[in-house]
Tab-separated table of C-alpha atoms and ligand atoms in Angstrom:
chain	number	residue	atom	x	y	z
A	1	MET	CA	12.508	21.470	-2.778
A	2	ARG	CA	16.134	22.544	-2.700
A	3	LEU	CA	18.328	19.770	-1.403
A	4	SER	CA	20.486	22.249	0.537
A	5	ARG	CA	17.412	23.082	2.644
A	6	TYR	CA	15.960	19.597	2.852
A	7	PHE	CA	16.537	16.877	5.439
A	8	LEU	CA	17.771	13.846	3.537
A	9	PRO	CA	20.112	11.895	5.813
A	10	VAL	CA	21.428	9.344	3.285
A	11	LEU	CA	23.842	6.720	4.582
A	12	LYS	CA	27.110	5.920	2.829
A	13	GLU	CA	27.534	2.564	4.528
A	14	THR	CA	25.214	-0.365	4.018
A	15	PRO	CA	23.490	-0.950	7.362
A	16	SER	CA	24.428	-4.401	8.606
A	17	GLU	CA	21.094	-5.127	10.327
A	18	ALA	CA	19.138	-5.017	7.072
A	19	GLN	CA	18.726	-8.408	5.428
A	20	ILE	CA	16.675	-7.523	2.384
A	21	VAL	CA	17.198	-4.931	-0.284
A	22	SER	CA	14.129	-2.789	0.445
A	23	HIS	CA	15.093	-2.418	4.095
A	24	ARG	CA	18.676	-1.556	3.144
A	25	LEU	CA	17.584	1.011	0.590
A	26	MET	CA	15.006	2.629	2.865
A	27	LEU	CA	17.686	3.129	5.520
A	28	ARG	CA	20.339	4.257	3.048
A	29	ALA	CA	17.991	6.684	1.293
A	30	GLY	CA	17.122	8.281	4.636
A	31	MET	CA	13.458	7.284	4.512
A	32	ILE	CA	13.095	5.703	7.945
A	33	LYS	CA	14.964	5.349	11.211
A	34	GLN	CA	14.382	2.544	13.644
A	35	ALA	CA	13.012	3.766	16.972
A	36	ALA	CA	12.606	0.329	18.619
A	37	ALA	CA	12.301	-3.224	17.278
A	38	GLY	CA	9.711	-3.102	14.497
A	39	ILE	CA	8.913	0.565	15.163
A	40	TYR	CA	10.119	3.346	12.870
A	41	SER	CA	10.241	7.082	12.559
A	42	TRP	CA	9.370	8.253	9.079
A	43	LEU	CA	11.900	10.764	7.798
A	44	PRO	CA	10.835	13.317	5.158
A	45	LEU	CA	11.448	11.218	2.050
A	46	GLY	CA	9.768	8.122	3.487
A	47	PHE	CA	6.908	10.150	4.895
A	48	LYS	CA	6.301	11.699	1.490
A	49	VAL	CA	5.963	8.290	-0.156
A	50	LEU	CA	3.699	7.110	2.661
A	51	ARG	CA	1.429	10.113	2.047
A	52	LYS	CA	1.366	9.388	-1.695
A	53	LEU	CA	0.256	5.805	-1.094
A	54	GLU	CA	-2.306	6.984	1.415
A	55	ASN	CA	-3.738	9.421	-1.135
A	56	ILE	CA	-4.060	6.719	-3.765
A	57	VAL	CA	-5.822	4.476	-1.264
A	58	HIS	CA	-8.226	7.277	-0.283
A	59	GLU	CA	-8.992	8.103	-3.914
A	60	GLU	CA	-9.703	4.509	-4.868
A	61	GLN	CA	-11.795	3.891	-1.754
A	62	THR	CA	-13.852	6.976	-2.493
A	63	ARG	CA	-14.276	5.837	-6.083
A	64	ALA	CA	-15.667	2.524	-4.830
A	65	GLY	CA	-18.176	4.374	-2.628
A	66	HIS	CA	-16.505	3.719	0.732
A	67	ILE	CA	-16.578	6.353	3.458
A	68	ALA	CA	-13.555	7.492	5.465
A	69	ILE	CA	-13.609	7.720	9.258
A	70	GLN	CA	-10.878	7.740	11.897
A	71	MET	CA	-10.972	5.516	14.956
A	72	PRO	CA	-8.639	5.774	17.951
A	73	ILE	CA	-5.415	3.830	18.334
A	74	LEU	CA	-6.062	3.027	21.992
A	75	GLN	CA	-9.197	1.036	22.642
A	76	SER	CA	-11.004	-0.230	25.698
A	77	ALA	CA	-10.791	-3.993	26.260
A	78	ASP	CA	-14.539	-4.176	27.001
A	79	LEU	CA	-15.611	-4.332	23.373
A	80	TRP	CA	-13.102	-7.072	22.688
A	81	ARG	CA	-14.526	-9.091	25.574
A	82	GLU	CA	-17.944	-8.826	23.950
A	83	SER	CA	-16.710	-10.354	20.709
A	84	GLY	CA	-14.657	-12.957	22.568
A	85	ARG	CA	-11.432	-11.860	20.938
A	86	TYR	CA	-9.796	-10.307	24.001
A	87	ASP	CA	-8.683	-13.721	25.153
A	88	ASP	CA	-8.323	-15.254	21.676
A	89	TYR	CA	-5.952	-12.668	20.277
A	90	GLY	CA	-3.017	-13.776	22.379
A	91	GLN	CA	0.351	-12.126	22.735
A	92	GLU	CA	0.189	-10.238	19.462
A	93	MET	CA	-2.091	-7.773	21.210
A	94	LEU	CA	-0.331	-5.092	23.224
A	95	ARG	CA	-2.293	-4.586	26.425
A	96	MET	CA	-2.071	-1.861	29.055
A	97	GLN	CA	-4.006	-0.254	31.866
A	98	ASP	CA	-4.906	3.372	32.360
A	99	ARG	CA	-4.554	5.170	35.733
A	100	HIS	CA	-7.927	3.842	36.878
A	101	GLY	CA	-6.850	0.274	36.252
A	102	ARG	CA	-9.055	-0.105	33.169
A	103	ASP	CA	-7.819	-2.574	30.567
A	104	MET	CA	-6.830	-0.910	27.323
A	105	LEU	CA	-5.147	-2.101	24.166
A	106	TYR	CA	-3.349	-0.759	21.133
A	107	THR	CA	-5.553	-1.571	18.126
A	108	PRO	CA	-4.309	-4.505	15.974
A	109	THR	CA	-7.471	-4.149	13.822
A	110	ALA	CA	-10.878	-2.599	14.457
A	111	GLU	CA	-13.821	-4.945	13.796
A	112	GLU	CA	-15.170	-4.434	17.329
A	113	LEU	CA	-14.940	-0.660	17.404
A	114	VAL	CA	-16.516	-0.162	14.000
A	115	THR	CA	-19.315	-2.599	14.904
A	116	ASP	CA	-19.946	-0.531	18.024
A	117	ILE	CA	-20.215	2.640	15.927
A	118	PHE	CA	-22.599	0.865	13.599
A	119	ARG	CA	-24.913	-0.512	16.288
A	120	GLY	CA	-25.045	2.889	17.979
A	121	HIS	CA	-26.208	4.728	14.888
A	122	VAL	CA	-27.759	2.455	12.298
A	123	SER	CA	-31.058	0.745	12.912
A	124	SER	CA	-32.775	0.218	9.565
A	125	TYR	CA	-31.966	-1.836	6.499
A	126	LYS	CA	-32.716	1.343	4.542
A	127	ASP	CA	-29.351	2.738	5.665
A	128	LEU	CA	-27.520	-0.159	4.029
A	129	PRO	CA	-25.257	-0.875	2.256
A	130	LEU	CA	-22.538	0.916	4.219
A	131	THR	CA	-18.763	0.621	4.064
A	132	LEU	CA	-16.622	2.581	6.507
A	133	TYR	CA	-12.857	2.619	6.376
A	134	GLN	CA	-9.883	4.299	7.972
A	135	ILE	CA	-6.156	4.559	7.443
A	136	GLN	CA	-4.602	4.266	10.864
A	137	TRP	CA	-1.553	2.980	12.747
A	138	LYS	CA	-1.866	-0.537	14.087
A	139	PHE	CA	0.226	-2.461	16.553
A	140	ARG	CA	0.857	-6.194	16.577
A	141	ASP	CA	3.505	-7.488	18.909
A	142	GLU	CA	5.027	-9.778	16.276
A	143	ILE	CA	7.478	-12.379	17.614
A	144	ARG	CA	9.944	-11.623	14.851
A	145	PRO	CA	9.631	-8.115	13.539
A	146	ARG	CA	11.962	-7.992	10.568
A	147	PHE	CA	12.691	-6.670	7.108
A	148	GLY	CA	12.030	-3.076	8.132
A	149	VAL	CA	8.512	-1.852	7.387
A	150	MET	CA	7.681	-5.201	5.830
A	151	ARG	CA	6.961	-6.903	9.141
A	152	GLY	CA	6.799	-4.149	11.690
A	153	ARG	CA	5.162	-4.111	15.080
A	154	GLU	CA	3.712	-0.677	14.427
A	155	PHE	CA	2.448	-0.371	10.869
A	156	TYR	CA	0.091	1.765	8.812
A	157	MET	CA	-2.984	-0.001	7.527
A	158	LYS	CA	-6.105	0.830	5.632
A	159	ASP	CA	-8.904	-1.155	7.229
A	160	GLY	CA	-12.406	-1.122	5.815
A	161	TYR	CA	-15.625	-2.724	7.026
A	162	ASN	CA	-18.796	-3.400	5.066
A	163	PHE	CA	-22.273	-3.729	6.574
A	164	ASP	CA	-24.923	-5.376	4.423
A	165	LEU	CA	-28.412	-6.786	4.828
A	166	THR	CA	-27.819	-10.070	3.023
A	167	LYS	CA	-24.995	-12.434	2.281
A	168	GLU	CA	-25.390	-11.650	-1.401
A	169	ASP	CA	-24.906	-7.928	-0.766
A	170	ALA	CA	-21.891	-8.613	1.442
A	171	LEU	CA	-20.331	-10.769	-1.258
A	172	HIS	CA	-20.850	-7.873	-3.642
A	173	ALA	CA	-18.918	-5.694	-1.174
A	174	TYR	CA	-16.206	-8.354	-1.125
A	175	ASN	CA	-15.947	-8.358	-4.918
A	176	ARG	CA	-16.012	-4.575	-5.023
A	177	HIS	CA	-13.081	-4.461	-2.623
A	178	LEU	CA	-11.221	-6.994	-4.703
A	179	VAL	CA	-11.580	-4.871	-7.825
A	180	SER	CA	-10.786	-1.570	-6.085
A	181	TYR	CA	-7.660	-3.125	-4.565
A	182	LEU	CA	-6.417	-4.272	-7.955
A	183	ARG	CA	-6.864	-0.756	-9.231
A	184	THR	CA	-5.093	0.670	-6.175
A	185	TYR	CA	-2.028	-1.544	-6.621
A	186	GLU	CA	-1.943	-0.895	-10.338
A	187	ARG	CA	-1.690	2.853	-9.688
A	188	MET	CA	1.277	2.138	-7.430
A	189	GLY	CA	3.046	0.377	-10.279
A	190	LEU	CA	2.548	-3.044	-8.723
A	191	GLN	CA	1.016	-6.271	-9.831
A	192	ALA	CA	-0.673	-7.904	-6.850
A	193	ILE	CA	-2.348	-11.261	-7.412
A	194	PRO	CA	-5.450	-12.225	-5.402
A	195	MET	CA	-4.886	-15.670	-3.896
A	196	ARG	CA	-7.130	-17.868	-1.801
A	197	ALA	CA	-5.937	-17.697	1.781
A	198	ASP	CA	-6.660	-18.552	5.392
A	199	SER	CA	-8.563	-16.128	7.613
A	200	GLY	CA	-6.599	-16.476	10.890
A	201	PRO	CA	-7.871	-14.509	13.921
A	202	ILE	CA	-10.199	-12.324	11.830
A	203	GLY	CA	-12.451	-15.310	11.091
A	204	GLY	CA	-14.729	-16.414	8.268
A	205	ASP	CA	-14.033	-18.769	5.410
A	206	ASN	CA	-14.044	-16.484	2.416
A	207	THR	CA	-10.794	-14.603	2.128
A	208	HIS	CA	-8.175	-13.594	-0.438
A	209	GLU	CA	-4.716	-12.224	0.085
A	210	PHE	CA	-3.085	-9.950	-2.493
A	211	LEU	CA	0.469	-10.972	-3.219
A	212	VAL	CA	3.308	-9.231	-4.976
A	213	LEU	CA	5.696	-11.858	-6.288
A	214	ALA	CA	9.224	-11.387	-4.876
A	215	ASP	CA	11.987	-13.775	-3.840
A	216	THR	CA	12.204	-12.071	-0.455
A	217	GLY	CA	8.465	-12.491	0.236
A	218	GLU	CA	7.509	-14.248	3.446
A	219	SER	CA	4.688	-16.345	1.978
A	220	GLU	CA	5.043	-19.405	-0.202
A	221	VAL	CA	2.527	-19.327	-3.034
A	222	PHE	CA	1.309	-21.748	-5.696
A	223	TYR	CA	-0.249	-20.547	-8.914
A	224	ASP	CA	-1.060	-21.096	-12.528
A	225	SER	CA	1.334	-18.889	-14.527
A	226	ASP	CA	-1.671	-17.621	-16.490
A	227	VAL	CA	-2.711	-15.374	-13.558
A	228	VAL	CA	0.346	-13.216	-14.094
A	229	ASN	CA	-1.028	-12.137	-17.463
A	230	LEU	CA	-4.374	-11.016	-16.104
A	231	SER	CA	-4.849	-7.277	-15.808
A	232	LEU	CA	-7.755	-5.001	-14.983
A	233	ALA	CA	-7.147	-3.082	-18.197
A	234	ASN	CA	-8.143	-6.228	-20.113
A	235	VAL	CA	-11.459	-6.646	-18.367
A	236	GLY	CA	-14.553	-5.476	-20.193
A	237	ASN	CA	-14.183	-1.933	-21.445
A	238	GLY	CA	-11.233	-1.134	-19.208
A	239	LEU	CA	-10.656	0.828	-16.049
A	240	ASP	CA	-12.750	3.893	-16.669
A	241	SER	CA	-15.976	2.037	-17.167
A	242	LEU	CA	-15.841	0.023	-13.936
A	243	ASN	CA	-19.281	0.116	-12.356
A	244	TYR	CA	-18.776	-0.543	-8.673
A	245	ASP	CA	-22.533	-0.630	-8.052
A	246	SER	CA	-23.196	-3.463	-10.438
A	247	HIS	CA	-23.249	-6.861	-8.714
A	248	GLU	CA	-22.877	-8.619	-12.048
A	249	ASP	CA	-19.893	-6.551	-13.190
A	250	MET	CA	-18.022	-6.925	-9.916
A	251	GLN	CA	-18.762	-10.646	-9.759
A	252	ALA	CA	-17.555	-11.148	-13.326
A	253	ILE	CA	-14.330	-9.226	-12.756
A	254	ALA	CA	-13.640	-10.976	-9.449
A	255	ASN	CA	-14.214	-14.346	-11.151
A	256	PHE	CA	-11.844	-13.369	-13.923
A	257	PHE	CA	-9.076	-13.037	-11.332
A	258	THR	CA	-9.991	-15.804	-8.911
A	259	SER	CA	-11.013	-18.640	-11.203
A	260	THR	CA	-7.397	-19.392	-12.090
A	261	TYR	CA	-5.445	-21.419	-9.496
A	262	ALA	CA	-3.579	-19.091	-7.097
A	263	ARG	CA	-3.263	-19.977	-3.416
A	264	THR	CA	-1.097	-19.333	-0.397
A	265	ASP	CA	0.479	-22.328	1.346
A	266	GLU	CA	-2.337	-22.390	3.927
A	267	THR	CA	-4.966	-23.282	1.348
A	268	HIS	CA	-2.779	-24.936	-1.259
A	269	ASP	CA	-4.119	-28.322	-2.352
A	270	PRO	CA	-1.508	-30.353	-4.261
A	271	LYS	CA	-4.200	-32.699	-5.650
A	272	ILE	CA	-6.166	-29.904	-7.272
A	273	PHE	CA	-3.001	-28.106	-8.370
A	274	GLU	CA	-1.665	-31.203	-10.126
A	275	SER	CA	-4.940	-32.311	-11.763
A	276	GLN	CA	-5.952	-28.886	-13.041
A	277	VAL	CA	-3.127	-26.885	-13.852
A	278	PRO	CA	-0.949	-28.227	-16.725
A	279	GLU	CA	2.576	-28.958	-15.520
A	280	GLU	CA	4.317	-26.289	-17.598
A	281	ARG	CA	2.122	-23.600	-16.041
A	282	ARG	CA	2.568	-24.662	-12.385
A	283	ARG	CA	4.582	-22.180	-10.353
A	284	VAL	CA	5.814	-22.263	-6.770
A	285	ALA	CA	7.182	-18.894	-5.689
A	286	ARG	CA	7.342	-16.414	-2.872
A	287	GLY	CA	5.210	-13.336	-2.383
A	288	ILE	CA	4.679	-10.280	-0.211
A	289	GLU	CA	1.160	-9.957	1.185
A	290	VAL	CA	0.056	-6.374	0.596
A	291	GLY	CA	-3.615	-6.758	1.394
A	292	GLN	CA	-6.350	-9.120	2.467
A	293	ILE	CA	-10.126	-9.150	2.160
A	294	PHE	CA	-12.536	-11.134	4.337
A	295	TYR	CA	-16.206	-12.015	4.372
A	296	PHE	CA	-17.165	-13.338	7.793
A	297	GLY	CA	-20.948	-13.030	7.759
A	298	THR	CA	-22.577	-12.351	11.113
A	299	LYS	CA	-19.672	-13.353	13.378
A	300	TYR	CA	-19.259	-9.908	14.993
A	301	SER	CA	-22.768	-8.567	14.456
A	302	GLU	CA	-24.312	-11.510	16.332
A	303	ALA	CA	-21.782	-11.407	19.158
A	304	MET	CA	-22.208	-7.655	19.562
A	305	GLY	CA	-25.881	-7.230	18.725
A	306	ALA	CA	-25.408	-5.238	15.528
A	307	THR	CA	-28.834	-5.726	13.989
A	308	VAL	CA	-31.037	-3.667	11.732
A	309	GLN	CA	-34.768	-3.744	11.239
A	310	GLY	CA	-35.331	-5.751	8.056
A	311	PRO	CA	-38.023	-5.070	5.398
A	312	ASP	CA	-40.462	-7.250	7.353
A	313	GLY	CA	-39.900	-5.262	10.548
A	314	LYS	CA	-37.917	-8.010	12.266
A	315	PRO	CA	-34.355	-7.458	13.552
A	316	VAL	CA	-31.605	-9.157	11.525
A	317	PRO	CA	-27.865	-9.253	12.230
A	318	VAL	CA	-25.905	-7.552	9.455
A	319	HIS	CA	-23.481	-9.373	7.180
A	320	MET	CA	-19.985	-8.026	7.399
A	321	GLY	CA	-16.526	-8.261	5.960
A	322	SER	CA	-13.263	-6.478	6.597
A	323	HIS	CA	-10.625	-5.460	4.136
A	324	GLY	CA	-7.045	-4.408	4.753
A	325	ILE	CA	-4.216	-2.833	2.796
A	326	GLY	CA	-0.714	-2.781	4.291
A	327	VAL	CA	0.111	0.824	3.418
A	328	SER	CA	3.533	0.993	5.095
A	329	ARG	CA	4.460	-2.533	3.985
A	330	LEU	CA	3.662	-1.522	0.399
A	331	ILE	CA	6.676	0.781	0.346
A	332	GLY	CA	8.921	-2.211	0.980
A	333	ALA	CA	7.063	-4.245	-1.642
A	334	ILE	CA	7.393	-1.512	-4.262
A	335	ILE	CA	11.133	-1.255	-3.648
A	336	GLU	CA	11.577	-5.054	-3.752
A	337	ALA	CA	9.846	-4.996	-7.135
A	338	SER	CA	11.588	-1.890	-8.465
A	339	HIS	CA	15.276	-1.238	-7.799
A	340	ASP	CA	18.729	-1.886	-9.235
A	341	ASP	CA	22.213	-2.006	-7.746
A	342	LYS	CA	22.347	1.810	-7.564
A	343	GLY	CA	19.158	2.239	-5.586
A	344	ILE	CA	15.408	2.626	-5.700
A	345	ILE	CA	13.448	3.207	-8.924
A	346	TRP	CA	10.088	4.766	-8.019
A	347	PRO	CA	7.100	4.156	-10.267
A	348	GLU	CA	5.777	7.561	-11.384
A	349	GLY	CA	2.555	7.131	-9.379
A	350	VAL	CA	4.300	7.084	-5.992
A	351	THR	CA	7.578	8.943	-6.431
A	352	PRO	CA	8.354	11.419	-3.615
A	353	PHE	CA	9.489	14.062	-6.134
A	354	HIS	CA	8.578	14.085	-9.795
A	355	CYS	CA	12.112	14.710	-11.001
A	356	GLY	CA	15.545	15.704	-9.863
A	357	ILE	CA	17.493	18.707	-11.098
A	358	VAL	CA	21.256	18.310	-10.896
A	359	ASN	CA	23.355	21.422	-11.222
A	360	LEU	CA	26.792	20.322	-12.403
A	361	LYS	CA	28.411	23.635	-11.529
A	362	GLN	CA	26.753	25.269	-8.559
A	363	GLY	CA	27.898	28.897	-8.379
A	364	ASP	CA	28.141	29.289	-12.150
A	365	GLU	CA	25.822	32.163	-12.904
A	366	GLU	CA	24.318	30.678	-16.045
A	367	ALA	CA	23.892	27.178	-14.620
A	368	ASP	CA	22.301	28.517	-11.437
A	369	ALA	CA	19.910	30.717	-13.419
A	370	ALA	CA	18.929	27.855	-15.740
A	371	CYS	CA	18.220	25.578	-12.763
A	372	ASP	CA	16.144	28.240	-11.038
A	373	LYS	CA	14.140	28.709	-14.201
A	374	LEU	CA	13.521	24.986	-14.612
A	375	TYR	CA	12.526	24.780	-10.981
A	376	SER	CA	9.954	27.566	-11.294
A	377	ALA	CA	8.569	26.250	-14.558
A	378	LEU	CA	8.038	22.763	-13.133
A	379	THR	CA	6.588	24.112	-9.900
A	380	ALA	CA	4.190	26.368	-11.803
A	381	LEU	CA	2.827	23.231	-13.498
A	382	GLY	CA	2.067	21.667	-10.122
A	383	LEU	CA	5.103	19.376	-10.223
A	384	GLU	CA	7.577	18.911	-7.408
A	385	PRO	CA	11.233	18.827	-8.417
A	386	LEU	CA	14.099	18.085	-6.038
A	387	TYR	CA	16.925	20.465	-6.954
A	388	ASP	CA	20.395	19.374	-5.898
A	389	ASP	CA	21.898	22.817	-5.364
A	390	ARG	CA	24.733	21.668	-3.120
A	391	LYS	CA	28.339	22.479	-3.885
A	392	GLU	CA	29.288	18.855	-4.464
A	393	ARG	CA	30.977	16.746	-7.086
A	394	ALA	CA	28.738	15.672	-9.959
A	395	GLY	CA	29.426	11.998	-9.153
A	396	GLY	CA	28.107	12.382	-5.614
A	397	LYS	CA	25.006	14.176	-6.840
A	398	PHE	CA	24.249	11.453	-9.385
A	399	ALA	CA	24.756	8.739	-6.777
A	400	THR	CA	22.294	10.428	-4.409
A	401	MET	CA	19.690	10.836	-7.159
A	402	ASP	CA	20.103	7.207	-8.210
A	403	LEU	CA	19.848	6.018	-4.610
A	404	ILE	CA	16.643	7.895	-3.821
A	405	GLY	CA	15.181	6.741	-7.116
A	406	LEU	CA	13.437	9.719	-8.731
A	407	PRO	CA	12.235	8.420	-12.118
A	408	TRP	CA	13.547	11.448	-14.096
A	409	ARG	CA	16.609	13.638	-13.762
A	410	ILE	CA	17.442	16.875	-15.535
A	411	THR	CA	21.164	17.581	-15.606
A	412	VAL	CA	22.249	21.163	-16.152
A	413	GLY	CA	25.822	22.242	-16.894
A	414	PRO	CA	27.646	25.169	-18.527
A	415	ARG	CA	28.756	23.073	-21.500
A	416	GLY	CA	25.233	21.992	-22.468
A	417	LEU	CA	23.818	25.452	-21.846
A	418	LYS	CA	26.248	26.882	-24.434
A	419	ASN	CA	24.347	24.781	-26.979
A	420	GLY	CA	21.007	25.607	-25.376
A	421	VAL	CA	20.430	22.089	-24.000
A	422	VAL	CA	20.041	20.164	-20.765
A	423	GLU	CA	20.076	16.406	-20.361
A	424	LEU	CA	16.987	14.390	-19.431
A	425	THR	CA	17.702	10.941	-18.003
A	426	CYS	CA	15.314	8.108	-17.284
A	427	ARG	CA	16.233	6.360	-14.033
A	428	ARG	CA	14.786	3.001	-15.119
A	429	THR	CA	16.518	2.648	-18.501
A	430	GLY	CA	19.465	4.961	-17.893
A	431	GLU	CA	18.807	6.507	-21.297
A	432	SER	CA	19.528	10.207	-21.747
A	433	GLU	CA	18.550	12.768	-24.320
A	434	GLU	CA	19.597	16.345	-24.866
A	435	LEU	CA	16.859	18.885	-25.330
A	436	SER	CA	16.060	22.501	-24.590
A	437	PRO	CA	15.073	23.293	-20.982
A	438	GLU	CA	11.554	24.155	-22.182
A	439	ALA	CA	11.206	20.836	-23.993
A	440	ALA	CA	12.415	18.991	-20.887
A	441	VAL	CA	9.706	20.660	-18.799
A	442	THR	CA	7.056	19.833	-21.389
A	443	LYS	CA	8.166	16.221	-21.534
A	444	ILE	CA	8.044	15.788	-17.761
A	445	ALA	CA	4.636	17.437	-17.631
A	446	GLU	CA	3.415	14.981	-20.283
A	447	ILE	CA	4.784	11.992	-18.394
A	448	TYR	CA	2.870	12.946	-15.279
A	449	GLU	CA	-0.341	13.942	-17.017
A	450	GLY	CA	-3.130	12.008	-15.337
A	451	ILE	CA	-0.786	10.740	-12.605
A	452	ALA	CA	0.426	13.655	-10.498
B	501	5CA	N1	-9.088	-6.659	9.854
B	501	5CA	C1	-8.470	-7.228	8.685
B	501	5CA	C2	-8.756	-6.426	7.487
B	501	5CA	S1	-8.820	-4.749	7.821
B	501	5CA	C3	-6.967	-7.349	8.902
B	501	5CA	O1	-6.438	-6.917	9.905
B	501	5CA	N2	-6.308	-7.950	7.934
B	501	5CA	S2	-4.783	-8.363	7.931
B	501	5CA	O2	-4.408	-8.931	9.181
B	501	5CA	O3	-4.590	-9.198	6.797
B	501	5CA	O4	-3.912	-7.073	7.735
B	501	5CA	C4	-4.083	-6.305	6.552
B	501	5CA	C5	-2.758	-6.025	5.878
B	501	5CA	O5	-1.884	-5.333	6.785
B	501	5CA	C6	-1.968	-7.273	5.501
B	501	5CA	O6	-2.394	-7.778	4.271
B	501	5CA	C7	-0.545	-6.740	5.431
B	501	5CA	O7	-0.295	-6.159	4.166
B	501	5CA	C8	-0.538	-5.655	6.488
B	501	5CA	N3	0.151	-6.133	7.703
B	501	5CA	C9	-0.280	-7.071	8.586
B	501	5CA	N4	0.628	-7.260	9.554
B	501	5CA	C10	1.675	-6.429	9.282
B	501	5CA	C11	2.927	-6.141	9.915
B	501	5CA	N5	3.288	-6.761	11.034
B	501	5CA	N6	3.747	-5.211	9.359
B	501	5CA	C12	3.380	-4.565	8.224
B	501	5CA	N7	2.210	-4.777	7.600
B	501	5CA	C13	1.375	-5.694	8.109
């Protein structure tokens, strides 16, 4: 993309309404624009990152054997009356009527609708296990929408639902989600820690939240500092050998992450914390909740008659769980975890463009030609550069690149070209090296091998 033809409405001023750094940077970098309280338009740069996260989520869900569907945003209230949640959900649910006076609602989650799909089409235990998921906009009429996409009213969520014959199978689905979520966050450059949590209006008593540690997080968390050192790469034979079908493997990996003390304030037990965890390893911190998994057994299947014919021919209600990832919130979490005073620093796995090209002397024949050549070479390799081809001062171009956070920048100027070199700069470390344009392309291609 050439910046002169792109739509990147960066702000010079720091927006006064933004209280935390991720919100400020998303506004300043022209990623989002508020449309109403807690509701945002996604501008090109923000939309690109959202799509990247969505792709990672789809890939990891597919890898775990889960099947994508798409359910509607507007739902009929009838199904929610069946489960009993229409009245329970309270003011967080946005309700409306259609022209015939029928009660409708904007989906805050979709346990009822997916259960209705299931009961309409699945009748035998032989069709189990089954996990359906979607990535869809949700609406919750939060009392205090704040921090930009972090606590929105409209937000983008991956919600998945497992249907299993037995509790044991459903707990396998729970563990499988736990592992696939860890892998998902890892690809986004994030460490998210599974912590025992409270289930709220979704129900059930087996639930974990995934938290990214950050001072600006809304949740207070208590944990053994050892959990911070746990990583999927250290489990068994590493990431590539994960066997999502194996109950034993998934159980062992889930235990590896959940046997160490890590809880949100709702489930925190000071007695256990203080008698188990040695004092020097006790941590109280704040975190951003980027996902949550639930096992709630037959709560919805019994209420809504979602049964299958079991092996003995008798009908049995299916065991279910639901599993959410806050896709739009994740963008805020990534920025909270990865920025400096100049702007965002995207992890390579989610960056909106793979690198920037800065032309120090737009209009100089040689510089223009060198930039065009770099641009084509990168594009031919399947990479997406953002080429700042505007007639602007170098300082302004650098500031924009730093603000929008592309992990790599190639700087091209007449002086370097005389010696046959361009400059390659790493956004995170600020380190630069001079190398030939060809070598710069090769290096960027190597960096993104297996990621892009
Ligand atoms: N039905 C279950 C699982 S699909 C469910 O709704 N879970 S949830 O309530 O925990 O939401 C899943 C994830 O969505 C949360 O972990 C959080 O990351 C994100 N989320 C929830 N509310 C908001 C909000 N107001 N703004 C942005 N993201 C949110």
